[in-house]
Amino acid sequence: MFRTALRNVLAHKARLLMTVLAVTLGVAFVSGTLVFTDTLKKSLSSQSAKSYEGVAVSVTSYGQSRDDNGQKEGEPGISQATLEKVKALGGVESVSGRVSGFAGVGDENGKLIGSGWSNKGANYTPVKDGKDPRYSFVQGAGPVKAEEVALDKATADAGSYKVGDKVRVATNGPVKEYSLAGVFTTQDGAVQAGGSLVLFDTKVAQELYLKPGYYQELSVGAKGDASADQLLAEIKPLLDGKNTKAQTGAALAKEQAKDIEEGLGQMGTMLLVFAGIALFVGVFLIYNTFTMLVTQRTKELALLRAVGANRGQVMRSVLSEALVVGVVSAAIGLVSGIGLAVGIRSLIGSFGAKLPGGGLVIAPTTVIAALVIGVLVTMVAAVLPAWRTGRIAPVAAMGSAHLPASAKSLVLRNVIGSVIGLLAVGLVLLGVSMGKDDGRMVIGAGAFFMLIGMIVLLPLLSKPVIAAVRPLLQKVFGVPGKLAAQNAVRNPRRTAVTAASLAIGLTLVTTLSVLGITVGQVVDRMSTEKLKADYRVSMAGDMGGLDKSVAETLAKAPGIKAVSPQAAGYFMVGDDFRSVSGVTPATIGQMLNIEVTGGSLDSLGKGELAVAEKTAQKQNLTVGSTLQVRYDDGQQGSLKVGALYKDLDGLLSPYVLDNKILGEHSEEQYVREVYVNVEGGASAAGQQKVVDALGKNPAITVATQQDMRNEMGGMINTMLNVMYGLLGMALIISVLGVVNTLAMSVFERTQEIGMLRAIGLDRSRVKNMIRLEAVVISLFGAVLGVAIGVFLAWAVGTTLASAMPNYELVLPYDRIGIFLLLAAVVGVLAAMWPARSAARLNMLTAIKTE
């Protein structure tokens, strides 16, 4: 029987090729994800371990903590005195102190080089032989003077900088010029991620990022015979145990490797989810393929039964075919996955990120997973067709007896599907009533059961839905249209299985599209309706706060009409921290469209407090209420509520206070952004005035209202494009499923097509009939997918509405139309081969076919 199975595999290469392709795509995605994440994990872990070579003990400071009264206690970092004490220990060979923070380098046009979130500055610390072991210089040397810096090679090349050139460097204050002392290579993670690294003299770095005489980290090297654990035990008593942490270099490298693994695990999980979707869709194609093969071989299988094969042997024959297909698919998928991992690595590199070197990691678990998944998916999908082969009676060898499903089985299926569907709708509505994160989890469970219920009910739904469009098809396309509609529901089960794959893919695509576009519209409305300022000035990549000198500089600049810095801070009410925005009372009304619901914003100038309406309701505050607060510096005060306003989530904190009051109680204010209005309103010239006033600082972004809208809209569109790309694999498999269904339909109707040709249906109309049948099936699945997707998007949207003011569901009719058009195109493309085969049938031979 196994030889028979193998012969059948080789006899139906074209049919099984589509099955192999479907399984291969899913397995390739799984194995590619595993290979890529394993490779990246090993590379990053090796890089992390390499960065701690020679470090026996590492000490990290967490800065000053606060006591129960909110007062800062402890030192801001690790002092020079502590460093000297550590250095004096017998087993210590060397100690280097580290400080780091944001630093941006501008090119000749003043534009920031590298990604804002990974642009770093650090101190250069010679340890041994006058060199810092973390950096290898290819030109010049490290900075030893306050006016010198060194750059990583990639940044120097991007800016065309050479040793001796002047380099404009910005932190969170005014841009400064330094002399380039050297160019180096490094394994630093910021540079590998596509950012930049600027090395300063230690004293300069301390002034920029911490405080003179203090460090954020210590790296301790041990003498040859000294134990890292013994050194750790000796160092701990010298430290401020509450605000510092000491551990061996090996332990720190291991900890970072674990963090890397957890971080990559999230990305890997997301990719595996999409691979799972593709495999799930592939199940329908495999099921259809084996159903078709069994139907084509009804007489052959019946003959095997007649000559003595029992049901089990016939079933095992079909399952053996599935086993062969699964093994072949898994092997091809594994090889393709390795190629995919290489492709992903190259793609990330093309975006400027420099992944650590090293060979691909193909773990035994990856190989086993690919084989198990490929074989398991194929075998599971083939179980039902194999079971049906056992029911073929030997008498079927006498003719073309097929085994259509009984009415009873469809009734049972419809009842089960209805129960699952009602359960799914109930779960979704329950999630809507719960709202927030918990509600979304329940909606997710409801969505899963809804897809299952849809799959079960599709045979029932296909007849009335397709019957509704039959008159239109007949009117527009004549006889081919009428026949196409009738043929599409001739075998409801097969139509359902084919439509299901498209429906699943379009459900996910539609849900994501509706949610993404709706959220984008909310953000757009917020920026256009609530923001009145011409420009927003902030740090590039949101890397920290602006220096207070930025607002002062802009206020004095010619052509600037109004400036309003927004500082982020907090005060405590009892034991609770409350987020506060510090603003300029005289100008904040010119920058933001604040809808006051009680009191007046003028009260801010009198030292009173403005509170967001929702927060006021939760805290039982009204205009005239008084809050007893404790500020950042520990001082206590009394604040009167002078105004209530409609929430401006993302633009203002729930509490708003005069920035002068907030600044008096903050050692260093965190200025999140500065809003600016220029004379004559927003224009290219006005934007240039702001840029020039800031000295063409590469680390500072001057954004227009349109820039702010594009910033969020770009993120949403990027996310949607990634999702579309990942789900595209499932749609490719859907195309193969339509091809299979049509091929099966043509095979079953060979005699009928011959008769139609004999009575006058020419080849072009036969092709039209097959094409229209494909389009009908594709659109049937697409319409169901879009409908369910819109429903799920509405449900998830209700859980987001509480966190997003003015949330309104937006239906992107243009994209939905494109989805439906693409489904129709899928049908046309999938019908090309079956339609051509049907049109080329010899009518006399076809009529004689049983």
PDB file of N, CA, C and O in Angstrom, residues 243-280:
ATOM      1  N   ASN A 243      21.384  52.765  46.596  1.00  0.00           N
ATOM      2  CA  ASN A 243      21.261  53.356  45.265  1.00  0.00           C
ATOM      3  C   ASN A 243      22.243  52.803  44.242  1.00  0.00           C
ATOM      4  O   ASN A 243      22.358  53.335  43.150  1.00  0.00           O
ATOM      5  N   THR A 244      22.984  51.780  44.618  1.00  0.00           N
ATOM      6  CA  THR A 244      23.933  51.176  43.686  1.00  0.00           C
ATOM      7  C   THR A 244      23.774  49.665  43.677  1.00  0.00           C
ATOM      8  O   THR A 244      23.267  49.074  44.629  1.00  0.00           O
ATOM      9  N   LYS A 245      24.245  49.082  42.600  1.00  0.00           N
ATOM     10  CA  LYS A 245      24.205  47.627  42.475  1.00  0.00           C
ATOM     11  C   LYS A 245      25.540  47.156  41.920  1.00  0.00           C
ATOM     12  O   LYS A 245      26.022  47.670  40.903  1.00  0.00           O
ATOM     13  N   ALA A 246      26.140  46.189  42.608  1.00  0.00           N
ATOM     14  CA  ALA A 246      27.413  45.628  42.165  1.00  0.00           C
ATOM     15  C   ALA A 246      27.213  44.162  41.821  1.00  0.00           C
ATOM     16  O   ALA A 246      26.510  43.435  42.524  1.00  0.00           O
ATOM     17  N   GLN A 247      27.815  43.734  40.726  1.00  0.00           N
ATOM     18  CA  GLN A 247      27.767  42.330  40.335  1.00  0.00           C
ATOM     19  C   GLN A 247      28.978  42.015  39.459  1.00  0.00           C
ATOM     20  O   GLN A 247      29.618  42.929  38.929  1.00  0.00           O
ATOM     21  N   THR A 248      29.269  40.743  39.364  1.00  0.00           N
ATOM     22  CA  THR A 248      30.420  40.364  38.546  1.00  0.00           C
ATOM     23  C   THR A 248      30.119  40.623  37.081  1.00  0.00           C
ATOM     24  O   THR A 248      28.946  40.651  36.664  1.00  0.00           O
ATOM     25  N   GLY A 249      31.178  40.804  36.285  1.00  0.00           N
ATOM     26  CA  GLY A 249      30.995  41.024  34.858  1.00  0.00           C
ATOM     27  C   GLY A 249      30.303  39.857  34.196  1.00  0.00           C
ATOM     28  O   GLY A 249      29.471  40.034  33.300  1.00  0.00           O
ATOM     29  N   ALA A 250      30.612  38.635  34.659  1.00  0.00           N
ATOM     30  CA  ALA A 250      29.979  37.443  34.089  1.00  0.00           C
ATOM     31  C   ALA A 250      28.486  37.433  34.375  1.00  0.00           C
ATOM     32  O   ALA A 250      27.671  37.098  33.503  1.00  0.00           O
ATOM     33  N   ALA A 251      28.127  37.811  35.611  1.00  0.00           N
ATOM     34  CA  ALA A 251      26.707  37.847  35.984  1.00  0.00           C
ATOM     35  C   ALA A 251      25.966  38.907  35.187  1.00  0.00           C
ATOM     36  O   ALA A 251      24.822  38.703  34.758  1.00  0.00           O
ATOM     37  N   LEU A 252      26.603  40.062  34.972  1.00  0.00           N
ATOM     38  CA  LEU A 252      25.966  41.136  34.220  1.00  0.00           C
ATOM     39  C   LEU A 252      25.773  40.737  32.758  1.00  0.00           C
ATOM     40  O   LEU A 252      24.721  41.003  32.164  1.00  0.00           O
ATOM     41  N   ALA A 253      26.780  40.082  32.175  1.00  0.00           N
ATOM     42  CA  ALA A 253      26.657  39.617  30.785  1.00  0.00           C
ATOM     43  C   ALA A 253      25.522  38.608  30.657  1.00  0.00           C
ATOM     44  O   ALA A 253      24.748  38.626  29.693  1.00  0.00           O
ATOM     45  N   LYS A 254      25.402  37.731  31.664  1.00  0.00           N
ATOM     46  CA  LYS A 254      24.332  36.731  31.657  1.00  0.00           C
ATOM     47  C   LYS A 254      22.970  37.404  31.789  1.00  0.00           C
ATOM     48  O   LYS A 254      21.996  37.023  31.131  1.00  0.00           O
ATOM     49  N   GLU A 255      22.904  38.435  32.624  1.00  0.00           N
ATOM     50  CA  GLU A 255      21.649  39.172  32.819  1.00  0.00           C
ATOM     51  C   GLU A 255      21.231  39.875  31.543  1.00  0.00           C
ATOM     52  O   GLU A 255      20.053  39.862  31.157  1.00  0.00           O
ATOM     53  N   GLN A 256      22.189  40.481  30.865  1.00  0.00           N
ATOM     54  CA  GLN A 256      21.872  41.168  29.614  1.00  0.00           C
ATOM     55  C   GLN A 256      21.449  40.169  28.527  1.00  0.00           C
ATOM     56  O   GLN A 256      20.569  40.463  27.722  1.00  0.00           O
ATOM     57  N   ALA A 257      22.089  38.994  28.531  1.00  0.00           N
ATOM     58  CA  ALA A 257      21.704  37.957  27.567  1.00  0.00           C
ATOM     59  C   ALA A 257      20.254  37.539  27.789  1.00  0.00           C
ATOM     60  O   ALA A 257      19.502  37.307  26.832  1.00  0.00           O
ATOM     61  N   LYS A 258      19.850  37.471  29.047  1.00  0.00           N
ATOM     62  CA  LYS A 258      18.467  37.116  29.364  1.00  0.00           C
ATOM     63  C   LYS A 258      17.507  38.203  28.894  1.00  0.00           C
ATOM     64  O   LYS A 258      16.435  37.927  28.353  1.00  0.00           O
ATOM     65  N   ASP A 259      17.898  39.473  29.108  1.00  0.00           N
ATOM     66  CA  ASP A 259      17.065  40.592  28.644  1.00  0.00           C
ATOM     67  C   ASP A 259      16.927  40.566  27.122  1.00  0.00           C
ATOM     68  O   ASP A 259      15.853  40.836  26.578  1.00  0.00           O
ATOM     69  N   ILE A 260      18.032  40.257  26.451  1.00  0.00           N
ATOM     70  CA  ILE A 260      18.008  40.174  24.981  1.00  0.00           C
ATOM     71  C   ILE A 260      17.039  39.082  24.537  1.00  0.00           C
ATOM     72  O   ILE A 260      16.243  39.251  23.614  1.00  0.00           O
ATOM     73  N   GLU A 261      17.106  37.945  25.225  1.00  0.00           N
ATOM     74  CA  GLU A 261      16.238  36.823  24.875  1.00  0.00           C
ATOM     75  C   GLU A 261      14.771  37.189  25.057  1.00  0.00           C
ATOM     76  O   GLU A 261      13.928  36.862  24.220  1.00  0.00           O
ATOM     77  N   GLU A 262      14.464  37.895  26.150  1.00  0.00           N
ATOM     78  CA  GLU A 262      13.073  38.291  26.397  1.00  0.00           C
ATOM     79  C   GLU A 262      12.599  39.291  25.354  1.00  0.00           C
ATOM     80  O   GLU A 262      11.469  39.218  24.871  1.00  0.00           O
ATOM     81  N   GLY A 263      13.479  40.242  25.010  1.00  0.00           N
ATOM     82  CA  GLY A 263      13.108  41.234  24.009  1.00  0.00           C
ATOM     83  C   GLY A 263      12.863  40.619  22.650  1.00  0.00           C
ATOM     84  O   GLY A 263      11.883  40.936  21.972  1.00  0.00           O
ATOM     85  N   LEU A 264      13.745  39.713  22.238  1.00  0.00           N
ATOM     86  CA  LEU A 264      13.575  39.052  20.943  1.00  0.00           C
ATOM     87  C   LEU A 264      12.403  38.082  20.959  1.00  0.00           C
ATOM     88  O   LEU A 264      11.804  37.802  19.922  1.00  0.00           O
ATOM     89  N   GLY A 265      12.077  37.565  22.160  1.00  0.00           N
ATOM     90  CA  GLY A 265      10.954  36.636  22.271  1.00  0.00           C
ATOM     91  C   GLY A 265       9.647  37.265  21.833  1.00  0.00           C
ATOM     92  O   GLY A 265       8.812  36.622  21.201  1.00  0.00           O
ATOM     93  N   GLN A 266       9.450  38.560  22.133  1.00  0.00           N
ATOM     94  CA  GLN A 266       8.220  39.243  21.730  1.00  0.00           C
ATOM     95  C   GLN A 266       8.127  39.359  20.215  1.00  0.00           C
ATOM     96  O   GLN A 266       7.077  39.116  19.626  1.00  0.00           O
ATOM     97  N   MET A 267       9.256  39.729  19.581  1.00  0.00           N
ATOM     98  CA  MET A 267       9.260  39.822  18.122  1.00  0.00           C
ATOM     99  C   MET A 267       9.026  38.455  17.498  1.00  0.00           C
ATOM    100  O   MET A 267       8.248  38.311  16.549  1.00  0.00           O
ATOM    101  N   GLY A 268       9.695  37.437  18.049  1.00  0.00           N
ATOM    102  CA  GLY A 268       9.531  36.087  17.528  1.00  0.00           C
ATOM    103  C   GLY A 268       8.110  35.593  17.659  1.00  0.00           C
ATOM    104  O   GLY A 268       7.570  34.946  16.752  1.00  0.00           O
ATOM    105  N   THR A 269       7.466  35.918  18.784  1.00  0.00           N
ATOM    106  CA  THR A 269       6.078  35.498  19.002  1.00  0.00           C
ATOM    107  C   THR A 269       5.159  36.104  17.957  1.00  0.00           C
ATOM    108  O   THR A 269       4.283  35.427  17.409  1.00  0.00           O
ATOM    109  N   MET A 270       5.366  37.392  17.656  1.00  0.00           N
ATOM    110  CA  MET A 270       4.520  38.058  16.657  1.00  0.00           C
ATOM    111  C   MET A 270       4.673  37.391  15.283  1.00  0.00           C
ATOM    112  O   MET A 270       3.681  37.111  14.603  1.00  0.00           O
ATOM    113  N   LEU A 271       5.919  37.114  14.901  1.00  0.00           N
ATOM    114  CA  LEU A 271       6.146  36.477  13.602  1.00  0.00           C
ATOM    115  C   LEU A 271       5.567  35.068  13.563  1.00  0.00           C
ATOM    116  O   LEU A 271       5.015  34.645  12.545  1.00  0.00           O
ATOM    117  N   LEU A 272       5.675  34.348  14.675  1.00  0.00           N
ATOM    118  CA  LEU A 272       5.136  32.989  14.719  1.00  0.00           C
ATOM    119  C   LEU A 272       3.613  32.985  14.648  1.00  0.00           C
ATOM    120  O   LEU A 272       3.014  32.043  14.125  1.00  0.00           O
ATOM    121  N   VAL A 273       2.985  34.038  15.180  1.00  0.00           N
ATOM    122  CA  VAL A 273       1.522  34.142  15.087  1.00  0.00           C
ATOM    123  C   VAL A 273       1.102  34.205  13.626  1.00  0.00           C
ATOM    124  O   VAL A 273       0.164  33.521  13.198  1.00  0.00           O
ATOM    125  N   PHE A 274       1.802  35.021  12.846  1.00  0.00           N
ATOM    126  CA  PHE A 274       1.461  35.130  11.427  1.00  0.00           C
ATOM    127  C   PHE A 274       1.786  33.839  10.677  1.00  0.00           C
ATOM    128  O   PHE A 274       1.084  33.468   9.744  1.00  0.00           O
ATOM    129  N   ALA A 275       2.854  33.172  11.094  1.00  0.00           N
ATOM    130  CA  ALA A 275       3.156  31.870  10.488  1.00  0.00           C
ATOM    131  C   ALA A 275       2.037  30.881  10.803  1.00  0.00           C
ATOM    132  O   ALA A 275       1.633  30.084   9.945  1.00  0.00           O
ATOM    133  N   GLY A 276       1.527  30.935  12.033  1.00  0.00           N
ATOM    134  CA  GLY A 276       0.421  30.066  12.422  1.00  0.00           C
ATOM    135  C   GLY A 276      -0.831  30.331  11.595  1.00  0.00           C
ATOM    136  O   GLY A 276      -1.546  29.401  11.208  1.00  0.00           O
ATOM    137  N   ILE A 277      -1.086  31.622  11.305  1.00  0.00           N
ATOM    138  CA  ILE A 277      -2.240  31.975  10.476  1.00  0.00           C
ATOM    139  C   ILE A 277      -2.082  31.366   9.081  1.00  0.00           C
ATOM    140  O   ILE A 277      -3.024  30.796   8.512  1.00  0.00           O
ATOM    141  N   ALA A 278      -0.868  31.484   8.532  1.00  0.00           N
ATOM    142  CA  ALA A 278      -0.618  30.922   7.198  1.00  0.00           C
ATOM    143  C   ALA A 278      -0.806  29.407   7.193  1.00  0.00           C
ATOM    144  O   ALA A 278      -1.399  28.841   6.264  1.00  0.00           O
ATOM    145  N   LEU A 279      -0.318  28.742   8.225  1.00  0.00           N
ATOM    146  CA  LEU A 279      -0.478  27.285   8.307  1.00  0.00           C
ATOM    147  C   LEU A 279      -1.943  26.907   8.471  1.00  0.00           C
ATOM    148  O   LEU A 279      -2.413  25.917   7.903  1.00  0.00           O
ATOM    149  N   PHE A 280      -2.665  27.707   9.266  1.00  0.00           N
ATOM    150  CA  PHE A 280      -4.089  27.437   9.473  1.00  0.00           C
ATOM    151  C   PHE A 280      -4.847  27.547   8.156  1.00  0.00           C
ATOM    152  O   PHE A 280      -5.694  26.701   7.827  1.00  0.00           O
TER     153      PHE A 280
END
